[in-house]
């Protein structure tokens, strides 16, 4: 393993050299020029993904170093594969990265020798199949293991039996799930105890929220696993920018899941470009009138409060400094469309957008027409004017690590489904799981799942120590990509049945597909969030 660590160090230096090259190429007056940086998009994206793979490998190896045989084998193979991926990327055209072919040739893969051979991966796959998918120690303390166990049971008993119906009939999440999640205290995981939640007052506890999200997402991404994302984003935004009175009012309610809440940031014309949002908020007596549209507001029907980003200053040249954040109240609706009419004549209407997967919450297109919001509902009130963008970003940081946890949950479900089908299904006289090609797939699925999970936990711990901002985006970027591959292969292992609606495998794949689109698209994270800060930090 120490050889692999040395190799990671060597690769990291090479990536650092490439980042410095990009920085030099894009520097103007001592700053990184965004226009120039855009001319290196492919390179920046490659370097961001490579950094994610390097960091993930390091955390996985570190975790495995004090654990058993299976953890060590999986982490070694994951690191070896990451190193090969990175080298292949750089070798395509080293000059793009400011490197010479000799720099790439100097990247010594000797420590990976044999790790990715067909026979080694086959043996690893056999170990995984014979242990029924056991990836070894989860790396959690007793308290978190107990949480994981409780929510795993809830997912098995309550969520899974309803998950197929929710997906195939495009139902709204039934009360059995919502009430159960409320009773288990899920909505309070990001709310400090002093405001009625479960989060300790004196420290962060991202790991609890991560573990719960993972287990619920294993049951169903849209039917349970994404329920805590909204309160997480809303609570973080309120804690960051809310007045004490707002915190006292809203947080205890969010913590018990009454009201349910939704996040309205995206608009029909702007998604990735949050700073350009246009929904107009015009001051009026005692409050604001909202006019314009939002799109993709998930769970907007059932929710009674929408965290809504609006432009409070019409001067567009202010960009993100013209935005403020509102708690917009409305009644709950179960259906796929709704309309709210205020006595003052204001109106809000919603229409669900039909989607391929991620069903259970319905994502809405919203229209606001002179919809009145009291002044007391702007986060931070007078102090929050023009700070909506910052509060939103604070909320998103929690949303990203949570999305990595959602990816782990979907991956776990797909992996389990693929494994159990392959063991039962016989082709040409023996189980699908007995063939080398399947065994190699299971080895890869196991290492992707183990690596994503341990990276997610590691970043959760970093966030609890006050850091991890960029890493939350790194792990989201990587885990979501890996969950797509894993669910694709789980579906493939099912043959024709993988394409049938009646097997859960098709749902896992459809659900996994959305993870790289929301909470920051793969491209936005790689270029704007991770890539840019890596370039700026480069020596
Ligand atoms: C099922 C679902 C649920 C959602 N739920 C919510 C929700 O609850 N609340 C909410 O506010 N939003 C929600 N969203 C919206 C989601 O966050 C946005 O779809 C996402 O931010 C992308 O925005 P966009 O769709 O406008 O794509 P665009 O921003 O138009 O991007 C189009 C493509 O261009 C790429 N791109 C963007 N910028 C660049 C660049 N600089 N260089 C190169 N490529 C670039 C993008 O990565 C993407 O591939 C949801 C979306 C989906 C699909």
Coordinates of C-alpha atoms and ligand atoms in Angstrom, one line a residue:
X1 CA 0.0 0.0 0.0
X2 CA 2.8 2.4 0.8
X3 CA 3.9 2.1 -2.8
X4 CA 0.4 3.1 -4.0
X5 CA 0.5 6.1 -1.7
X6 CA 3.9 7.1 -3.2
X7 CA 2.4 6.7 -6.6
X8 CA -0.6 8.9 -5.6
X9 CA 1.9 11.5 -4.4
X10 CA 3.7 11.4 -7.7
X11 CA 0.5 11.7 -9.7
X12 CA -0.7 14.6 -7.5
X13 CA 2.5 16.5 -8.3
X14 CA 1.9 16.0 -12.0
X15 CA -1.7 17.2 -11.7
X16 CA -0.3 20.2 -9.7
X17 CA 2.1 21.0 -12.5
X18 CA -0.8 20.9 -15.0
X19 CA -2.9 23.1 -12.8
X20 CA -0.1 25.6 -12.5
X21 CA 0.2 25.7 -16.2
X22 CA -3.6 26.4 -16.6
X23 CA -3.3 29.1 -13.9
X24 CA -0.4 30.8 -15.7
X25 CA -2.3 30.6 -19.0
X26 CA -5.4 32.2 -17.5
X27 CA -3.8 34.8 -15.2
X28 CA -4.5 38.5 -15.9
X29 CA -3.6 41.2 -13.5
X30 CA -2.8 38.6 -10.8
X31 CA -6.3 37.0 -11.1
X32 CA -7.7 34.1 -12.9
X33 CA -9.7 35.4 -15.9
X34 CA -12.9 33.4 -16.3
X35 CA -13.0 33.9 -20.1
X36 CA -9.5 32.5 -20.5
X37 CA -10.3 29.7 -18.2
X38 CA -13.2 28.7 -20.4
X39 CA -10.7 28.1 -23.2
X40 CA -9.3 25.2 -21.1
X41 CA -12.6 23.6 -20.2
X42 CA -11.7 20.1 -21.2
X43 CA -8.4 20.2 -19.4
X44 CA -9.9 21.8 -16.2
X45 CA -12.7 19.2 -16.2
X46 CA -10.1 16.4 -16.6
X47 CA -8.0 17.8 -13.8
X48 CA -11.1 18.1 -11.5
X49 CA -12.1 14.5 -12.1
X50 CA -8.5 13.3 -11.7
X51 CA -8.3 15.2 -8.4
X52 CA -11.5 13.6 -7.3
X53 CA -10.1 10.1 -8.1
X54 CA -6.8 10.8 -6.4
X55 CA -8.5 12.1 -3.2
X56 CA -11.0 9.3 -3.2
X57 CA -8.2 6.7 -3.6
X58 CA -6.3 8.3 -0.7
X59 CA -9.2 8.3 1.6
X60 CA -10.2 4.7 0.7
X61 CA -6.6 3.4 1.2
X62 CA -6.3 5.3 4.5
X63 CA -9.6 3.8 5.8
X64 CA -8.6 0.3 4.6
X65 CA -5.1 0.4 6.1
X66 CA -6.4 -0.6 9.5
X67 CA -9.0 -3.1 8.2
X68 CA -9.2 -6.5 6.8
X69 CA -8.3 -8.3 3.6
X70 CA -11.4 -7.4 1.5
X71 CA -11.2 -3.7 2.3
X72 CA -7.5 -3.6 1.4
X73 CA -8.0 -5.5 -1.9
X74 CA -10.9 -3.3 -2.9
X75 CA -9.1 0.0 -2.1
X76 CA -5.9 -1.2 -3.8
X77 CA -7.8 -2.0 -7.0
X78 CA -9.7 1.3 -6.9
X79 CA -6.5 3.3 -6.5
X80 CA -4.9 1.3 -9.4
X81 CA -7.8 1.9 -11.6
X82 CA -7.9 5.7 -10.8
X83 CA -4.2 6.0 -11.5
X84 CA -4.6 4.2 -14.9
X85 CA -7.5 6.5 -15.7
X86 CA -5.5 9.6 -14.9
X87 CA -2.5 8.5 -16.9
X88 CA -4.6 7.6 -19.9
X89 CA -6.3 11.1 -19.8
X90 CA -2.9 12.9 -19.6
X91 CA -1.3 10.7 -22.3
X92 CA -3.9 11.6 -24.9
X93 CA -2.2 15.0 -25.6
X94 CA 0.1 16.0 -22.7
X95 CA 0.7 19.4 -24.2
X96 CA -2.9 20.4 -23.4
X97 CA -1.9 20.1 -19.8
X98 CA 1.4 21.9 -20.2
X99 CA 3.2 18.6 -19.9
X100 CA 5.6 16.7 -22.1
X101 CA 5.3 13.0 -23.0
X102 CA 8.3 12.4 -20.8
X103 CA 6.3 13.7 -17.8
X104 CA 3.6 11.2 -18.5
X105 CA 6.1 8.4 -19.1
X106 CA 7.6 9.2 -15.7
X107 CA 4.3 8.4 -14.0
X108 CA 5.3 4.9 -12.8
X109 CA 2.4 2.5 -12.5
X110 CA 4.6 -0.3 -11.0
X111 CA 2.7 -0.3 -7.7
X112 CA -0.4 -1.2 -9.6
X113 CA 1.2 -4.3 -11.2
X114 CA -1.2 -7.2 -11.4
X115 CA -4.0 -5.4 -9.5
X116 CA -6.2 -4.9 -12.5
X117 CA -5.4 -8.2 -14.2
X118 CA -8.4 -10.2 -15.3
X119 CA -7.5 -13.0 -12.9
X120 CA -7.1 -10.7 -9.9
X121 CA -10.4 -8.9 -10.6
X122 CA -12.1 -12.3 -11.1
X123 CA -10.8 -13.5 -7.7
X124 CA -12.0 -10.3 -6.1
X125 CA -15.4 -10.7 -7.7
X126 CA -15.6 -14.3 -6.4
X127 CA -14.8 -13.1 -2.9
X128 CA -17.6 -10.5 -3.2
X129 CA -20.1 -12.9 -4.5
X130 CA -19.2 -15.6 -1.9
X131 CA -19.6 -13.0 0.9
X132 CA -23.0 -12.0 -0.5
X133 CA -21.8 -8.4 -1.3
X134 CA -20.1 -7.8 2.0
X135 CA -17.6 -4.9 1.6
X136 CA -16.2 -5.3 5.1
X137 CA -16.2 -2.8 8.0
X138 CA -18.3 0.2 7.2
X139 CA -16.0 2.5 9.3
X140 CA -18.7 3.9 11.5
X141 CA -19.0 4.2 15.3
X142 CA -21.6 2.4 17.3
X143 CA -24.0 5.3 17.3
X144 CA -23.9 5.7 13.5
X145 CA -24.2 2.0 13.0
X146 CA -27.3 1.9 15.1
X147 CA -28.7 4.8 13.0
X148 CA -27.9 2.9 9.8
X149 CA -29.5 -0.2 11.1
X150 CA -32.7 1.6 12.1
X151 CA -33.1 3.3 8.8
X152 CA -32.2 0.2 6.8
X153 CA -35.0 -1.6 8.6
X154 CA -37.4 1.2 7.9
X155 CA -36.4 1.2 4.2
X156 CA -36.9 -2.6 4.0
X157 CA -40.2 -2.7 5.8
X158 CA -41.9 0.6 4.8
X159 CA -40.2 2.1 1.8
X160 CA -39.2 -0.8 -0.5
X161 CA -42.7 -2.4 -0.6
X162 CA -44.1 1.0 -1.8
X163 CA -41.2 2.0 -4.1
X164 CA -42.3 0.2 -7.2
X165 CA -45.8 1.6 -7.1
X166 CA -44.5 5.1 -6.5
X167 CA -42.3 4.8 -9.5
X168 CA -44.6 3.1 -12.0
X169 CA -47.8 5.0 -11.1
X170 CA -45.9 8.3 -10.6
X171 CA -47.5 8.7 -7.1
X172 CA -46.7 11.3 -4.5
X173 CA -44.9 9.9 -1.5
X174 CA -47.6 8.2 0.7
X175 CA -48.2 9.2 4.3
X176 CA -46.9 5.8 5.6
X177 CA -43.4 7.0 4.5
X178 CA -43.8 10.6 5.5
X179 CA -45.1 9.8 8.9
X180 CA -42.4 7.2 9.5
X181 CA -39.7 9.6 8.5
X182 CA -41.2 12.3 10.8
X183 CA -41.4 9.8 13.7
X184 CA -37.8 8.8 13.2
X185 CA -36.7 12.5 13.5
X186 CA -35.2 12.7 10.0
X187 CA -36.3 16.2 9.3
X188 CA -34.4 17.4 12.3
X189 CA -31.0 16.0 11.4
X190 CA -29.7 19.4 10.2
X191 CA -31.5 21.4 12.8
X192 CA -29.6 22.1 16.1
X193 CA -31.1 20.8 19.3
X194 CA -31.7 24.3 20.6
X195 CA -34.1 24.7 17.8
X196 CA -35.8 21.4 18.3
X197 CA -33.7 19.2 16.0
X198 CA -31.3 16.4 16.5
X199 CA -28.0 18.2 15.6
X200 CA -25.8 18.8 18.6
X201 CA -25.6 22.5 19.5
X202 CA -21.9 22.5 19.9
X203 CA -20.8 20.7 16.8
X204 CA -21.8 19.6 13.3
X205 CA -22.8 16.1 12.6
X206 CA -23.0 15.5 8.8
X207 CA -22.2 11.9 9.2
X208 CA -25.6 11.1 10.8
X209 CA -27.4 12.8 8.0
X210 CA -25.2 11.0 5.4
X211 CA -25.9 7.6 6.8
X212 CA -29.7 8.1 7.1
X213 CA -29.8 9.5 3.5
X214 CA -27.9 6.5 2.2
X215 CA -30.2 4.0 3.8
X216 CA -33.4 5.8 2.7
X217 CA -32.0 6.1 -0.9
X218 CA -31.3 2.4 -0.9
X219 CA -35.1 2.0 -0.4
X220 CA -36.1 4.6 -3.0
X221 CA -34.4 7.8 -4.2
X222 CA -37.6 9.7 -5.0
X223 CA -39.8 8.0 -2.4
X224 CA -37.7 8.6 0.7
X225 CA -33.9 9.2 0.1
X226 CA -34.4 12.8 -1.0
X227 CA -36.8 13.9 1.7
X228 CA -34.0 15.3 3.9
X229 CA -32.3 17.3 1.2
X230 CA -34.8 20.1 1.2
X231 CA -34.9 20.7 5.0
X232 CA -31.1 20.4 5.0
X233 CA -30.7 23.2 2.4
X234 CA -33.4 25.3 4.0
X235 CA -32.1 24.9 7.6
X236 CA -28.5 25.7 6.5
X237 CA -29.6 28.8 4.7
X238 CA -31.6 29.9 7.7
X239 CA -28.8 29.2 10.1
X240 CA -26.4 31.2 7.9
X241 CA -28.6 34.2 7.3
X242 CA -31.8 34.1 9.3
X243 CA -32.6 36.5 12.2
X244 CA -32.9 34.9 15.6
X245 CA -36.7 35.4 15.4
X246 CA -36.8 33.6 12.0
X247 CA -34.7 30.7 13.3
X248 CA -36.9 30.4 16.4
X249 CA -40.0 30.4 14.2
X250 CA -39.0 28.1 11.3
X251 CA -36.4 25.7 12.5
X252 CA -38.5 23.8 15.1
X253 CA -41.2 23.4 12.5
X254 CA -38.7 22.2 9.8
X255 CA -37.3 19.7 12.4
X256 CA -40.6 17.9 12.7
X257 CA -41.5 18.0 9.0
X258 CA -44.4 20.3 9.4
X259 CA -44.4 22.2 7.1
X260 CA -42.7 20.1 4.4
X261 CA -40.5 22.3 2.4
X262 CA -39.1 22.8 -1.2
X263 CA -36.3 24.8 -2.8
X264 CA -37.1 27.1 -5.7
X265 CA -33.9 28.3 -7.2
X266 CA -33.8 27.2 -10.9
X267 CA -35.7 29.1 -13.5
X268 CA -36.7 28.3 -17.1
X269 CA -33.9 30.4 -18.5
X270 CA -31.2 29.9 -15.8
X271 CA -30.1 26.8 -13.9
X272 CA -26.4 26.4 -13.5
X273 CA -26.0 30.1 -13.6
X274 CA -27.5 30.9 -10.2
X275 CA -26.2 34.4 -10.1
X276 CA -28.4 35.4 -13.1
X277 CA -31.8 34.4 -11.7
X278 CA -34.6 36.8 -12.7
X279 CA -37.7 36.1 -10.6
X280 CA -38.6 39.7 -9.7
X281 CA -39.4 40.8 -6.1
X282 CA -40.8 44.3 -6.0
X283 CA -41.1 46.1 -2.6
X284 CA -44.6 47.0 -1.6
X285 CA -46.3 48.0 1.7
X286 CA -45.1 45.4 4.4
X287 CA -43.5 43.1 2.0
X288 CA -42.7 42.0 -1.6
X289 CA -44.6 41.1 -4.7
X290 CA -43.1 38.2 -6.7
X291 CA -43.5 38.0 -10.5
X292 CA -42.0 35.5 -12.9
X293 CA -41.3 31.7 -13.1
X294 CA -39.3 29.0 -11.4
X295 CA -38.8 25.5 -12.7
X296 CA -38.0 22.1 -11.3
X297 CA -39.1 22.9 -7.8
X298 CA -39.2 19.4 -6.4
X299 CA -42.0 18.6 -3.9
X300 CA -43.5 22.1 -4.4
X301 CA -47.1 20.7 -4.4
X302 CA -47.0 19.0 -1.0
X303 CA -44.8 21.6 0.6
X304 CA -46.1 24.5 2.6
X305 CA -43.0 26.6 2.4
X306 CA -40.7 27.3 -0.6
X307 CA -37.2 28.7 -0.2
X308 CA -37.3 31.1 -3.1
X309 CA -34.4 33.1 -4.6
X310 CA -35.6 36.4 -6.1
X311 CA -34.1 39.5 -7.6
X312 CA -34.8 42.3 -5.2
X313 CA -32.7 44.9 -7.0
X314 CA -33.7 45.4 -10.7
X315 CA -30.1 46.5 -11.6
X316 CA -28.9 43.4 -13.5
X317 CA -25.4 44.6 -13.4
X318 CA -25.3 43.7 -9.7
X319 CA -25.5 40.0 -10.6
X320 CA -25.6 37.8 -7.5
X321 CA -25.6 40.9 -5.2
X322 CA -29.1 41.7 -6.4
X323 CA -30.6 38.5 -5.1
X324 CA -32.4 37.8 -1.8
X325 CA -33.9 34.6 -0.4
X326 CA -37.6 34.3 0.8
X327 CA -39.6 31.8 2.8
X328 CA -42.7 31.7 0.6
X329 CA -45.8 30.0 2.3
X330 CA -48.6 28.2 0.4
X331 CA -51.1 25.5 1.2
X332 CA -50.2 21.8 0.6
X333 CA -51.6 20.0 -2.5
X334 CA -51.3 16.3 -3.5
X335 CA -51.9 16.6 -7.2
X336 CA -49.8 17.4 -10.2
X337 CA -51.1 20.9 -10.5
X338 CA -52.2 23.6 -8.1
X339 CA -53.2 27.3 -7.9
X340 CA -53.1 29.6 -4.9
X341 CA -55.1 32.8 -5.0
X342 CA -54.5 35.6 -2.4
X343 CA -57.2 38.0 -1.3
X344 CA -55.0 40.8 -2.6
X345 CA -55.2 39.3 -6.1
X346 CA -51.8 37.7 -6.1
X347 CA -51.5 34.2 -7.6
X348 CA -49.1 31.3 -7.7
X349 CA -49.6 28.2 -9.8
X350 CA -47.7 25.0 -10.2
X351 CA -47.6 22.2 -12.9
X352 CA -45.6 19.0 -12.4
X353 CA -43.0 18.2 -15.1
X354 CA -43.2 14.6 -16.3
X355 CA -39.9 12.9 -15.6
X356 CA -38.2 9.6 -16.5
X357 CA -37.4 8.7 -12.9
X358 CA -36.9 10.2 -9.4
X359 CA -40.6 9.9 -8.9
X360 CA -42.5 10.4 -5.6
X361 CA -42.0 14.1 -5.1
X362 CA -43.0 15.7 -8.4
X363 CA -40.9 18.6 -9.7
X364 CA -42.9 21.7 -10.6
X365 CA -42.9 24.6 -12.9
X366 CA -44.1 27.6 -10.9
X367 CA -45.6 30.9 -11.9
X368 CA -45.8 33.9 -9.7
X369 CA -48.2 36.8 -10.5
X370 CA -48.0 39.6 -7.9
X371 CA -47.7 37.0 -5.2
X372 CA -47.3 38.7 -1.9
X373 CA -44.6 37.7 0.6
X374 CA -44.4 39.6 4.0
X375 CA -41.2 41.5 4.7
X376 CA -40.6 39.2 7.7
X377 CA -40.2 36.3 5.3
X378 CA -37.0 37.5 3.7
X379 CA -34.1 35.6 5.2
X380 CA -32.2 38.0 7.4
X381 CA -34.9 40.6 6.8
X382 CA -33.2 44.0 6.1
X383 CA -29.8 42.5 6.8
X384 CA -30.4 39.8 4.2
X385 CA -31.1 42.1 1.3
X386 CA -28.8 41.2 -1.6
X387 CA -27.3 38.2 0.3
X388 CA -29.6 35.5 -1.1
X389 CA -26.9 34.0 -3.3
X390 CA -24.5 33.4 -0.3
X391 CA -27.2 31.9 1.8
X392 CA -28.2 29.6 -1.1
X393 CA -24.6 28.5 -1.6
X394 CA -24.3 27.7 2.1
X395 CA -27.4 25.5 1.8
X396 CA -26.1 23.8 -1.4
X397 CA -22.9 22.7 0.4
X398 CA -25.0 20.4 2.6
X399 CA -27.1 19.4 -0.4
X400 CA -24.0 18.2 -2.3
X401 CA -22.6 15.9 0.3
X402 CA -26.1 14.6 0.8
X403 CA -26.4 13.9 -2.9
X404 CA -23.2 11.9 -2.7
X405 CA -24.9 9.9 0.0
X406 CA -27.9 9.5 -2.2
X407 CA -25.6 8.1 -4.9
X408 CA -24.2 5.6 -2.5
X409 CA -27.7 4.5 -1.5
X410 CA -28.8 4.0 -5.1
X411 CA -25.5 2.2 -5.9
X412 CA -26.0 -0.2 -2.9
X413 CA -29.5 -1.0 -4.1
X414 CA -28.4 -1.6 -7.7
X415 CA -25.4 -3.7 -6.5
X416 CA -27.6 -5.9 -4.3
X417 CA -30.2 -6.4 -7.1
X418 CA -27.5 -7.3 -9.7
X419 CA -25.9 -9.7 -7.3
X420 CA -29.0 -11.6 -6.3
X421 CA -30.2 -11.8 -9.9
X422 CA -26.9 -13.1 -11.1
X423 CA -26.7 -15.8 -8.5
X424 CA -30.2 -17.1 -9.3
X425 CA -30.2 -16.8 -13.1
X426 CA -28.6 -19.6 -15.1
X427 CA -27.3 -19.1 -18.6
X428 CA -25.6 -21.8 -20.7
X429 CA -26.0 -24.1 -17.7
X430 CA -24.5 -22.0 -14.9
X431 CA -25.3 -18.9 -12.9
X432 CA -24.6 -15.6 -14.5
X433 CA -22.5 -14.8 -11.3
X434 CA -20.1 -17.7 -12.1
X435 CA -18.7 -16.1 -15.3
X436 CA -15.5 -14.1 -15.3
X437 CA -17.1 -11.1 -17.0
X438 CA -19.8 -10.9 -14.3
X439 CA -17.2 -11.4 -11.5
X440 CA -15.1 -8.5 -12.8
X441 CA -18.3 -6.4 -12.9
X442 CA -19.0 -7.2 -9.2
X443 CA -15.4 -6.5 -8.2
X444 CA -15.8 -3.0 -9.9
X445 CA -19.2 -2.3 -8.4
X446 CA -17.9 -3.2 -5.0
X447 CA -14.9 -1.0 -5.3
X448 CA -16.8 1.9 -6.6
X449 CA -19.4 1.6 -3.9
X450 CA -16.8 1.2 -1.1
X451 CA -14.7 4.1 -2.4
X452 CA -17.7 6.5 -2.9
X453 CA -19.0 5.6 0.6
X454 CA -15.7 6.1 2.4
X455 CA -15.0 9.3 0.5
X456 CA -18.4 10.6 1.4
X457 CA -17.9 9.8 5.1
X458 CA -14.4 11.4 5.0
X459 CA -15.8 14.6 3.5
X460 CA -18.7 14.6 6.0
X461 CA -16.1 14.5 8.8
X462 CA -14.1 17.3 7.2
X463 CA -17.3 19.4 7.0
X464 CA -17.9 18.7 10.7
X465 CA -14.4 20.1 11.4
X466 CA -15.3 23.3 9.5
X467 CA -13.8 22.4 6.1
X468 CA -14.7 20.3 3.2
X469 CA -16.4 22.9 1.0
X470 CA -14.7 22.0 -2.3
X471 CA -14.5 18.3 -1.3
X472 CA -18.3 18.2 -1.0
X473 CA -18.4 19.0 -4.7
X474 CA -15.6 16.6 -5.5
X475 CA -17.3 13.7 -3.9
X476 CA -20.7 14.6 -5.4
X477 CA -19.0 14.7 -8.9
X478 CA -17.4 11.3 -8.5
X479 CA -20.0 9.3 -6.6
X480 CA -22.8 10.3 -9.0
X481 CA -20.8 9.2 -12.0
X482 CA -20.0 5.9 -10.4
X483 CA -23.6 5.3 -9.4
X484 CA -24.6 5.6 -13.0
X485 CA -22.1 3.0 -14.1
X486 CA -23.0 0.7 -11.3
X487 CA -26.7 0.9 -11.9
X488 CA -26.1 0.5 -15.7
X489 CA -24.2 -2.7 -15.1
X490 CA -26.8 -4.0 -12.6
X491 CA -29.4 -3.5 -15.2
X492 CA -27.2 -5.2 -17.9
X493 CA -26.8 -8.2 -15.6
X494 CA -30.6 -8.6 -15.6
X495 CA -30.6 -9.1 -19.5
X496 CA -34.0 -8.4 -20.9
X497 CA -35.6 -8.2 -17.5
X498 CA -33.3 -5.2 -16.8
X499 CA -35.3 -3.3 -19.3
X500 CA -38.7 -4.4 -17.9
X501 CA -40.4 -2.0 -15.6
X502 CA -41.2 -4.8 -13.2
X503 CA -37.6 -5.2 -12.0
X504 CA -36.3 -2.5 -9.7
X505 CA -33.0 -2.5 -11.7
X506 CA -34.5 -0.3 -14.4
X507 CA -35.7 2.2 -11.7
X508 CA -32.2 2.3 -10.1
X509 CA -30.7 3.3 -13.4
X510 CA -33.3 5.9 -14.2
X511 CA -32.9 7.4 -10.7
X512 CA -29.1 7.3 -10.8
X513 CA -29.1 9.3 -14.0
X514 CA -30.5 12.5 -12.4
X515 CA -27.8 12.6 -9.7
X516 CA -25.3 14.2 -12.1
X517 CA -27.8 16.8 -13.2
X518 CA -29.1 18.4 -10.0
X519 CA -27.4 20.0 -7.0
X520 CA -24.8 21.3 -9.5
X521 CA -24.4 19.6 -12.8
X522 CA -21.3 17.5 -13.3
X523 CA -20.0 20.2 -15.7
X524 CA -20.7 23.1 -13.4
X525 CA -19.0 21.4 -10.5
X526 CA -16.0 20.3 -12.5
X527 CA -15.5 23.7 -14.1
X528 CA -16.9 26.4 -11.9
X529 CA -16.7 25.0 -8.4
X530 CA -13.8 22.5 -8.2
X531 CA -11.8 23.3 -11.3
X532 CA -11.7 27.0 -10.7
X533 CA -10.7 26.7 -7.1
X534 CA -8.0 24.1 -7.9
X535 CA -6.6 26.4 -10.6
X536 CA -6.6 29.4 -8.2
X537 CA -4.9 27.4 -5.5
X538 CA -2.2 26.0 -7.8
X539 CA 1.3 27.0 -6.9
Ligands
LIG1 C1 -35.5 15.9 -11.4 C2 -35.0 17.3 -11.1 C3 -35.2 17.8 -9.8 C4 -34.8 19.1 -9.6 N1 -35.1 19.7 -8.4 C5 -34.8 21.0 -8.2 C6 -35.2 21.7 -7.0 O1 -35.9 21.2 -6.1 N2 -35.0 23.1 -6.9 C7 -34.3 23.7 -7.9 O2 -34.1 24.9 -7.7 N3 -33.8 23.1 -9.0 C8 -34.0 21.8 -9.1 N4 -33.6 21.1 -10.3 C9 -32.9 21.9 -11.3 C10 -31.4 21.5 -11.4 O3 -30.7 22.0 -10.3 C11 -31.0 22.1 -12.8 O4 -31.6 21.4 -13.8 C12 -29.5 22.2 -12.9 O5 -29.0 23.2 -12.0 C13 -29.1 22.6 -14.3 O6 -29.7 23.7 -14.8 P1 -30.4 23.7 -16.2 O7 -31.4 22.6 -16.2 O8 -31.0 25.0 -16.4 O9 -29.3 23.4 -17.2 P2 -28.4 24.5 -17.9 O10 -27.8 25.4 -16.9 O11 -29.1 25.1 -19.0 O12 -27.2 23.6 -18.5 C14 -27.3 22.9 -19.7 C15 -26.0 22.1 -19.9 O13 -25.0 23.0 -20.1 C16 -23.9 22.6 -19.1 N5 -23.2 23.8 -18.7 C17 -23.6 24.8 -17.9 N6 -22.7 25.8 -17.7 C18 -21.7 25.4 -18.5 C19 -20.4 26.0 -18.8 N7 -20.1 27.1 -18.3 N8 -19.6 25.3 -19.7 C20 -20.0 24.2 -20.3 N9 -21.2 23.6 -20.0 C21 -22.0 24.2 -19.2 C22 -24.7 22.0 -18.0 O14 -23.8 21.2 -17.2 C23 -25.7 21.2 -18.8 O15 -25.1 20.0 -19.2 C24 -34.0 19.8 -10.5 C25 -33.7 19.2 -11.8 C26 -34.2 17.9 -12.0 C27 -33.9 17.3 -13.3

